[in-house]
XYZ file of N, CA and C in Angstrom:
645
model
N 74.832 -50.398 53.780
C 76.096 -51.971 53.383
C 76.112 -52.868 52.411
N 76.663 -53.062 51.338
C 76.801 -54.053 50.561
C 77.325 -55.393 51.136
N 76.988 -56.654 50.710
C 77.376 -57.490 51.740
C 78.778 -58.699 50.635
N 79.758 -58.329 51.499
C 80.631 -59.512 50.080
C 80.342 -61.050 50.035
N 80.125 -60.937 48.967
C 79.866 -63.184 47.897
C 81.140 -63.443 47.800
N 82.615 -62.684 46.802
C 83.981 -63.402 46.500
C 84.709 -62.291 46.813
N 85.842 -63.059 46.706
C 86.728 -61.669 47.039
C 86.346 -60.546 45.928
N 86.396 -59.442 46.445
C 86.545 -58.523 45.059
C 84.576 -58.316 44.743
N 84.208 -59.100 44.930
C 83.074 -58.990 44.252
C 81.632 -59.001 45.628
N 81.180 -57.799 45.527
C 80.462 -57.956 46.313
C 78.364 -57.289 45.873
N 77.058 -57.762 46.887
C 75.919 -57.220 45.846
C 75.447 -56.669 46.524
N 74.509 -55.499 46.360
C 73.720 -54.163 47.643
C 72.844 -54.149 46.652
N 72.004 -52.534 47.128
C 70.422 -51.678 46.488
C 71.050 -50.547 46.273
N 70.563 -50.083 45.449
C 70.514 -48.619 44.893
C 71.533 -47.765 46.053
N 70.717 -48.163 47.163
C 71.489 -47.275 47.939
C 72.881 -47.065 48.444
N 73.300 -48.865 48.622
C 74.254 -49.076 48.500
C 75.318 -47.892 47.344
N 75.350 -48.523 46.197
C 75.381 -47.994 44.479
C 75.735 -46.362 44.852
N 74.609 -45.799 45.153
C 74.624 -44.300 45.528
C 75.617 -43.958 46.814
N 75.511 -44.166 47.650
C 76.730 -44.001 48.406
C 78.135 -44.264 47.698
N 78.377 -44.949 47.228
C 79.631 -45.112 46.396
C 80.156 -44.270 45.511
N 78.574 -43.687 44.705
C 79.021 -42.686 43.796
C 79.270 -41.003 44.457
N 78.936 -41.223 45.160
C 78.687 -39.616 45.868
C 79.964 -39.712 46.777
N 80.516 -40.824 47.568
C 81.681 -40.566 48.091
C 83.021 -41.414 47.681
N 82.556 -41.865 46.496
C 84.194 -43.260 46.151
C 83.425 -43.712 47.367
N 84.947 -44.628 46.758
C 85.062 -46.392 48.033
C 86.447 -46.683 47.600
N 87.103 -46.632 48.907
C 88.296 -47.428 48.790
C 88.711 -49.004 48.538
N 86.841 -49.747 48.439
C 87.062 -50.913 47.919
C 86.526 -50.993 46.539
N 85.346 -50.578 46.606
C 85.093 -50.704 44.906
C 85.531 -50.491 43.938
N 86.239 -50.185 42.803
C 86.319 -49.878 41.509
C 85.293 -49.538 40.132
N 84.555 -50.707 39.958
C 82.867 -50.969 39.357
C 81.884 -50.874 39.971
N 81.203 -50.427 39.666
C 79.280 -50.782 39.316
C 78.733 -51.325 38.108
N 78.092 -52.479 38.437
C 77.576 -53.151 37.891
C 75.590 -52.438 38.199
N 75.109 -51.520 37.954
C 73.715 -51.262 37.569
C 72.326 -52.015 36.724
N 71.763 -52.974 37.476
C 70.734 -53.651 37.072
C 69.209 -52.925 37.359
N 69.026 -52.055 36.606
C 67.573 -51.364 37.390
C 67.047 -51.280 35.830
N 65.805 -50.405 35.716
C 64.380 -50.751 35.052
C 64.862 -49.561 33.684
N 66.478 -49.058 33.978
C 66.567 -48.131 32.945
C 68.476 -48.191 32.481
N 69.374 -48.080 31.865
C 71.114 -48.336 31.608
C 70.743 -46.546 31.926
N 70.513 -45.087 31.961
C 71.081 -44.025 32.074
C 70.632 -44.171 33.987
N 72.330 -43.405 33.912
C 72.530 -42.633 35.965
C 71.062 -41.987 36.363
N 70.751 -41.809 35.220
C 69.088 -40.665 35.469
C 68.163 -41.379 36.200
N 68.481 -42.329 36.504
C 67.276 -43.402 37.469
C 67.783 -42.353 38.816
N 69.066 -42.592 39.158
C 69.151 -42.326 40.411
C 68.569 -41.029 40.808
N 68.556 -40.317 39.799
C 68.183 -38.639 40.190
C 66.502 -38.952 40.064
N 65.901 -39.924 38.888
C 64.679 -39.850 39.244
C 64.058 -40.451 41.128
N 65.342 -41.193 41.405
C 64.995 -42.226 42.810
C 64.722 -40.893 43.804
N 66.003 -40.063 43.371
C 66.054 -38.895 44.589
C 66.385 -37.540 43.945
N 65.740 -36.565 43.980
C 66.588 -35.338 43.622
C 67.586 -34.691 43.181
N 68.165 -35.184 44.462
C 69.145 -35.176 44.766
C 70.792 -35.493 44.302
N 70.038 -36.744 44.199
C 71.430 -38.070 43.698
C 71.522 -37.628 41.899
N 72.760 -36.671 41.091
C 73.229 -35.918 40.197
C 74.652 -36.178 40.784
N 74.832 -36.650 39.542
C 76.149 -37.300 38.941
C 76.980 -37.439 37.716
N 78.530 -36.724 38.137
C 79.112 -36.527 36.746
C 79.208 -38.256 35.758
N 78.994 -37.666 34.709
C 79.637 -39.087 34.256
C 79.958 -38.900 32.446
N 80.853 -39.902 32.264
C 81.308 -39.621 30.925
C 81.316 -41.628 30.018
N 80.767 -41.138 29.198
C 80.455 -42.277 28.081
C 81.159 -42.873 28.037
N 81.915 -44.368 28.155
C 82.536 -44.940 27.109
C 82.068 -45.745 26.112
N 80.842 -46.466 26.319
C 80.519 -46.956 25.198
C 79.010 -47.415 25.219
N 78.005 -47.681 24.237
C 77.091 -48.320 24.303
C 76.596 -49.570 23.626
N 76.055 -50.840 23.842
C 75.876 -51.540 23.174
C 74.606 -52.293 23.479
N 74.733 -52.500 21.935
C 73.534 -52.671 21.184
C 72.690 -54.101 20.623
N 72.185 -54.917 20.688
C 71.611 -56.161 20.119
C 70.157 -55.889 19.787
N 70.047 -57.335 18.473
C 69.021 -57.223 17.656
C 69.200 -58.824 17.169
N 67.837 -58.888 16.685
C 67.665 -60.156 16.516
C 67.708 -60.601 14.867
N 69.066 -61.220 14.612
C 68.800 -61.311 12.844
C 67.898 -62.062 12.494
N 67.418 -62.302 10.992
C 66.977 -62.732 10.465
C 66.663 -63.937 10.392
N 67.808 -65.212 10.844
C 68.208 -66.172 11.016
C 67.591 -66.583 12.772
N 66.831 -67.500 12.626
C 66.407 -67.797 13.916
C 66.167 -66.806 15.312
N 66.702 -66.971 16.430
C 67.228 -66.293 17.310
C 68.562 -65.759 17.496
N 69.395 -65.992 16.758
C 70.205 -65.889 17.303
C 71.161 -63.881 17.351
N 71.618 -63.774 18.024
C 71.623 -62.385 19.247
C 73.226 -61.600 18.485
N 72.421 -60.671 17.961
C 74.036 -59.842 17.272
C 74.415 -58.969 18.077
N 75.783 -57.925 18.466
C 75.709 -56.895 19.039
C 76.283 -56.130 18.181
N 76.205 -54.606 18.421
C 76.110 -53.335 17.574
C 77.200 -52.575 19.176
N 78.343 -52.616 18.606
C 78.946 -51.630 19.691
C 79.724 -50.402 19.102
N 79.642 -49.520 19.139
C 80.123 -47.881 19.509
C 79.844 -47.457 18.180
N 78.725 -47.833 17.895
C 78.088 -47.245 16.254
C 78.284 -45.861 16.041
N 78.526 -45.658 14.641
C 78.565 -44.023 14.537
C 77.792 -43.318 14.181
N 77.684 -41.791 14.696
C 76.697 -40.637 13.965
C 75.600 -41.375 13.140
N 76.389 -41.801 11.956
C 75.299 -42.549 10.780
C 74.441 -43.433 10.815
N 74.766 -44.156 12.060
C 73.707 -45.622 12.152
C 72.964 -45.153 13.334
N 72.218 -43.364 13.337
C 71.484 -43.330 14.573
C 70.220 -43.961 14.284
N 69.773 -44.203 12.950
C 68.866 -45.047 12.840
C 68.730 -46.679 13.329
N 69.677 -46.958 12.714
C 69.399 -48.030 13.098
C 70.041 -48.428 14.917
N 70.554 -47.189 15.095
C 70.335 -47.535 16.837
C 68.638 -48.093 16.977
N 67.924 -46.544 17.224
C 66.428 -46.803 17.139
C 66.301 -48.236 17.132
N 66.074 -48.412 16.197
C 65.767 -50.098 16.076
C 66.307 -50.966 16.854
N 67.613 -50.786 17.787
C 68.229 -51.473 18.369
C 67.804 -51.340 19.705
N 67.248 -52.801 20.091
C 67.077 -52.217 22.374
C 68.762 -52.367 22.601
N 68.957 -51.344 23.579
C 70.005 -51.131 24.270
C 70.567 -52.862 25.222
N 71.529 -52.954 25.384
C 72.156 -53.570 26.034
C 72.723 -53.869 27.175
N 73.690 -52.630 26.953
C 74.401 -52.153 27.876
C 74.494 -50.307 27.937
N 74.721 -49.655 28.840
C 76.019 -48.669 29.056
C 76.932 -48.957 29.455
N 78.016 -48.482 29.576
C 79.632 -48.273 30.039
C 79.962 -46.808 30.026
N 79.922 -46.663 31.362
C 80.464 -45.156 31.231
C 81.410 -44.666 32.650
N 82.542 -43.636 32.857
C 82.972 -43.339 33.972
C 82.187 -42.873 34.945
N 81.715 -42.396 35.813
C 81.031 -41.942 37.144
C 81.471 -42.021 37.983
N 80.565 -41.219 38.992
C 81.270 -40.303 40.615
C 81.833 -40.059 40.836
N 82.314 -39.778 42.099
C 83.565 -38.605 42.082
C 84.572 -39.005 41.337
N 84.419 -37.733 40.783
C 86.160 -37.844 40.168
C 86.173 -38.541 39.169
N 85.237 -39.070 38.699
C 84.795 -39.886 37.618
C 85.695 -41.194 37.500
N 86.130 -41.519 38.520
C 86.972 -42.322 38.656
C 86.202 -44.124 38.569
N 84.798 -43.659 39.162
C 84.437 -45.240 39.329
C 84.305 -46.043 37.607
N 84.079 -47.303 37.108
C 83.676 -47.781 36.030
C 82.099 -48.375 36.244
N 81.113 -47.478 35.797
C 79.397 -48.288 35.585
C 78.870 -48.758 34.690
N 78.272 -50.441 34.717
C 78.007 -50.316 33.616
C 75.926 -50.417 34.078
N 75.644 -49.866 33.081
C 74.030 -49.650 33.430
C 73.423 -50.671 32.309
N 72.525 -51.675 33.235
C 71.472 -52.982 32.137
C 70.253 -52.574 32.601
N 69.383 -52.705 31.466
C 68.031 -52.633 31.394
C 67.879 -53.818 31.785
N 67.355 -53.500 32.475
C 66.118 -54.781 33.206
C 65.003 -54.933 34.246
N 64.138 -55.117 34.411
C 62.905 -55.012 35.237
C 62.956 -55.881 35.907
N 62.169 -56.092 37.354
C 62.524 -57.527 38.130
C 60.568 -57.970 37.849
N 60.646 -58.440 37.018
C 59.492 -59.097 36.354
C 59.936 -60.193 35.993
N 58.697 -61.245 35.861
C 58.852 -62.505 35.785
C 59.128 -62.937 34.328
N 58.041 -62.154 33.169
C 58.080 -62.677 31.950
C 59.682 -62.131 31.529
N 60.775 -61.047 31.780
C 61.501 -60.280 31.681
C 62.648 -61.683 30.950
N 63.416 -60.613 29.765
C 64.219 -61.471 29.544
C 65.637 -61.672 29.756
N 66.521 -62.465 30.794
C 67.448 -62.340 31.969
C 68.072 -62.611 30.803
N 68.121 -64.235 30.260
C 69.380 -64.711 29.693
C 69.946 -63.949 28.490
N 69.465 -63.022 27.818
C 69.856 -62.096 26.700
C 70.819 -61.041 27.158
N 71.240 -61.038 28.232
C 72.003 -60.135 29.045
C 73.176 -60.199 29.671
N 72.790 -62.027 30.456
C 73.577 -62.667 31.456
C 75.485 -62.700 30.472
N 75.594 -62.802 29.237
C 77.220 -62.645 28.814
C 77.767 -61.352 29.073
N 77.010 -60.648 28.973
C 77.594 -58.905 29.281
C 77.574 -58.972 30.301
N 76.897 -59.501 31.422
C 77.027 -58.674 32.778
C 77.655 -59.655 33.235
N 78.430 -60.780 33.618
C 79.077 -61.893 33.851
C 80.633 -61.136 33.318
N 80.532 -61.251 31.997
C 82.443 -60.762 31.773
C 82.431 -59.472 32.403
N 81.835 -58.735 32.495
C 82.083 -57.090 33.247
C 82.089 -57.642 34.613
N 81.650 -58.553 35.077
C 82.374 -59.149 36.792
C 83.493 -59.153 36.486
N 83.400 -60.219 35.616
C 84.768 -61.276 35.576
C 86.050 -59.710 35.728
N 85.970 -58.872 34.639
C 87.131 -58.152 34.512
C 87.149 -57.355 35.340
N 86.137 -56.994 35.763
C 85.909 -56.185 36.996
C 86.689 -56.565 38.410
N 86.434 -57.846 38.679
C 87.404 -58.188 39.407
C 89.125 -58.431 39.432
N 89.349 -58.502 38.022
C 90.551 -58.622 37.605
C 91.271 -57.282 37.838
N 90.524 -55.832 37.459
C 91.053 -55.408 37.865
C 90.587 -54.104 39.382
N 90.055 -54.541 39.640
C 89.421 -54.221 41.045
C 88.563 -54.614 41.783
N 87.757 -53.842 42.003
C 86.151 -55.255 42.895
C 85.167 -54.534 42.659
N 83.825 -55.390 42.079
C 82.702 -54.903 41.413
C 81.279 -54.777 42.138
N 80.233 -53.867 42.696
C 79.678 -54.153 43.453
C 78.272 -54.327 42.330
N 77.509 -55.485 42.367
C 76.069 -55.788 41.667
C 75.065 -55.052 42.368
N 74.525 -54.215 41.983
C 73.149 -53.759 42.578
C 71.920 -53.740 41.515
N 71.077 -53.851 42.497
C 69.269 -53.512 41.769
C 68.783 -52.462 42.449
N 67.282 -52.333 42.582
C 66.656 -51.185 43.222
C 67.029 -51.718 45.094
N 66.750 -52.898 45.271
C 66.724 -53.515 46.469
C 67.567 -54.427 46.549
N 68.084 -54.843 45.588
C 69.440 -55.890 46.544
C 68.748 -57.352 46.688
N 67.709 -57.711 46.169
C 67.036 -58.774 46.238
C 66.776 -60.116 45.107
N 66.077 -59.601 43.745
C 66.519 -60.246 42.693
C 67.165 -60.118 41.782
N 66.977 -58.940 41.274
C 67.767 -58.988 39.784
C 68.987 -59.270 40.275
N 69.884 -58.520 40.750
C 71.191 -58.675 41.354
C 71.555 -59.589 42.016
N 70.864 -60.285 42.768
C 71.021 -62.042 42.800
C 71.038 -62.723 41.629
N 70.444 -63.095 41.000
C 69.812 -63.202 39.164
C 71.623 -63.834 38.650
N 71.746 -62.299 38.318
C 72.946 -61.854 37.943
C 74.369 -63.175 38.647
N 74.067 -62.569 39.696
C 75.329 -63.408 40.766
C 75.360 -64.613 41.091
N 74.161 -64.954 41.002
C 73.939 -66.540 40.830
C 74.581 -67.260 39.659
N 74.001 -67.049 38.967
C 74.842 -67.291 37.467
C 76.085 -67.110 37.250
N 76.658 -65.924 37.980
C 77.797 -65.971 37.548
C 78.752 -66.865 38.485
N 78.414 -66.909 40.070
C 78.832 -68.409 40.712
C 78.708 -70.172 39.987
N 77.551 -69.616 39.082
C 77.236 -70.502 38.461
C 78.318 -71.249 37.548
N 78.442 -70.397 36.605
C 79.476 -70.523 35.813
C 80.923 -70.927 36.232
N 81.145 -69.645 36.971
C 82.764 -69.725 37.423
C 83.044 -71.021 38.500
N 82.119 -71.322 39.157
C 82.402 -72.166 39.767
C 81.519 -73.787 39.763
N 80.962 -73.784 38.962
C 80.324 -75.080 37.960
C 79.233 -75.295 39.352
N 78.258 -74.799 40.060
C 77.547 -74.994 40.718
C 75.727 -75.165 40.180
N 75.592 -75.853 40.226
C 73.556 -75.712 40.007
C 73.163 -74.601 40.398
N 72.301 -74.342 40.018
C 71.159 -72.961 40.170
C 71.110 -72.770 41.871
N 70.515 -74.615 41.940
C 69.971 -74.301 43.464
C 71.599 -74.500 44.721
N 72.347 -74.292 44.652
C 73.899 -74.733 45.626
C 73.950 -73.517 45.084
N 74.580 -72.480 43.979
C 75.071 -71.542 43.778
C 74.285 -70.462 44.532
N 72.283 -70.418 44.823
C 71.427 -70.029 45.249
C 71.852 -69.698 46.553
N 71.977 -71.225 47.231
C 72.738 -71.599 48.568
C 73.553 -71.041 48.925
N 74.592 -71.030 48.581
C 75.897 -70.323 48.461
C 75.708 -69.246 48.603
N 75.096 -68.122 47.725
C 75.385 -67.004 47.739
C 74.076 -66.426 49.338
N 73.171 -67.004 49.661
C 72.434 -67.024 50.785
C 73.305 -67.143 51.527
N 74.017 -67.376 52.492
C 75.295 -68.056 53.052
C 76.271 -65.917 53.309
N 76.122 -65.347 52.092
C 76.466 -64.263 52.192
C 75.703 -63.394 52.458
N 74.709 -63.441 52.020
C 73.160 -62.609 52.160
C 71.723 -62.981 51.676
N 71.397 -63.672 53.050
C 70.552 -64.324 53.577
C 68.843 -64.090 53.072
N 68.981 -62.508 52.038
C 67.233 -61.853 51.879
C 67.349 -62.184 50.237
N 68.887 -62.800 49.916
C 68.190 -62.610 48.137
C 66.933 -63.616 47.722
N 66.288 -63.125 46.770
C 65.551 -64.256 46.455
C 64.668 -63.750 44.798
N 65.581 -64.550 44.192
C 65.231 -64.014 42.771
C 63.829 -64.568 42.178
N 63.489 -63.666 41.397
C 61.778 -63.762 41.404
C 61.535 -65.341 40.218
N 60.191 -65.681 40.151
C 60.368 -66.930 39.800
C 60.684 -67.045 38.353
N 60.026 -66.324 37.461
C 60.819 -66.104 36.202
C 61.887 -66.100 35.911
N 62.742 -65.214 36.635
C 64.596 -65.205 37.098
C 65.324 -67.129 37.146
N 64.362 -67.507 38.202
C 64.759 -68.981 38.427
C 64.677 -69.881 37.336
N 63.489 -69.918 36.931
C 63.389 -70.566 35.425
C 64.246 -71.024 34.570
N 65.030 -69.400 34.118
C 66.214 -69.496 33.213
C 67.275 -69.400 33.881
N 67.691 -69.132 34.965
C 68.387 -69.797 35.720
C 68.928 -71.704 35.194
N 67.291 -72.260 35.436
C 67.684 -73.580 35.505
C 67.664 -73.582 34.096
N 67.719 -72.752 33.047
C 67.740 -73.206 31.624
C 69.234 -72.772 30.930
N 69.506 -71.536 31.846
C 71.238 -71.410 31.759
C 71.647 -73.057 31.831
N 72.059 -72.903 33.067
C 72.266 -74.713 33.351
C 72.248 -75.797 32.537
N 71.157 -75.734 32.466
C 70.714 -77.073 31.318
C 71.500 -76.718 29.847
N 71.883 -75.300 29.970
C 72.573 -74.745 28.534
C 74.400 -75.201 28.511
N 74.859 -75.746 29.950
C 76.147 -75.713 29.482
C 77.151 -74.465 30.570
N 76.002 -73.960 31.513
C 76.442 -72.337 31.565
C 76.445 -71.310 30.954
N 75.747 -71.559 30.097
C 76.501 -70.582 28.387
C 75.068 -70.394 27.853
N 74.719 -69.087 27.548
C 73.357 -68.556 26.859
C 73.747 -68.913 24.795
N 73.640 -70.298 24.374
C 73.384 -70.917 23.440
C 72.130 -70.493 22.555
N 71.887 -69.683 21.453
C 70.807 -69.389 20.869
C 70.581 -70.068 20.300
N 71.339 -71.243 19.780
C 70.948 -73.080 18.783
C 70.647 -73.541 19.695
N 70.535 -73.319 20.950
C 70.114 -74.520 21.900
C 68.345 -74.467 22.317
N 67.929 -75.797 21.538
C 66.409 -76.450 21.761
C 65.680 -75.298 23.488
N 66.782 -75.505 24.147
C 66.257 -74.927 25.408
C 66.382 -73.708 25.489
N 66.799 -72.810 24.605
C 67.057 -71.517 24.128
C 65.765 -70.981 23.393
N 65.554 -71.269 22.556
C 64.262 -71.377 21.288
C 63.168 -71.448 21.566
N 63.037 -72.639 23.140
C 61.771 -72.541 23.607
C 61.552 -71.425 24.331
N 62.642 -71.093 24.729
C 62.152 -69.647 25.795
C 62.267 -68.769 24.977
N 62.721 -68.597 23.995
C 62.360 -67.113 23.187
C 60.528 -67.674 22.339
N 60.462 -68.646 22.231
C 59.032 -68.510 21.260
C 57.898 -67.783 22.781
N 58.375 -68.833 23.713
C 57.520 -68.244 24.867
C 57.329 -66.848 25.405
N 58.450 -65.888 25.366
C 58.909 -64.902 25.791
C 57.801 -63.775 24.745
N 57.782 -64.083 23.147
C 57.004 -63.513 22.166
C 55.819 -63.638 22.242
N 55.612 -64.525 23.103
C 53.399 -65.310 22.959
C 52.900 -65.794 22.045
């Protein structure tokens, strides 16, 4: 069962998301899936009977520019840009999904690994949560509801309530006590705080981080 974190904002695991996709929900209108694959086919790989109707709204790609570590977003590219799509990394997939296609789901491909780049996905995730809460309510989930989803919601509380990463995590644990972002994500949340609750590609903090993850 999802945990209510703030008005119109829930945290949960893959089972919570699957239940809503199968049966619908009177509360949840949007789902943010933070799994190792953005595709809804991840659910059927998890359990073969979990096959849901979907209708794509858009895909968003990002790549690094030739200048420094600047992020560029490529949205809704035409078919003639298929070669470019292959070179660019998928940031997220947005689609109608589930019972009667009434849910809006955004899938973000992020693994629960300490060296995974959480920062570059934060802006699109936090914007989706913000917009979803204005239109209805949103469930943010990963596989276990412990690390990835907790990291995203912690960042959201940091930005919207101007909280330190420690205070935001303490606040989240008042709603869901077992959340535990991995050490790499915690370090990136500290960086997010250091950049003023935004992801700034021009910041020395961001540049040092990118050099580190690039090895």
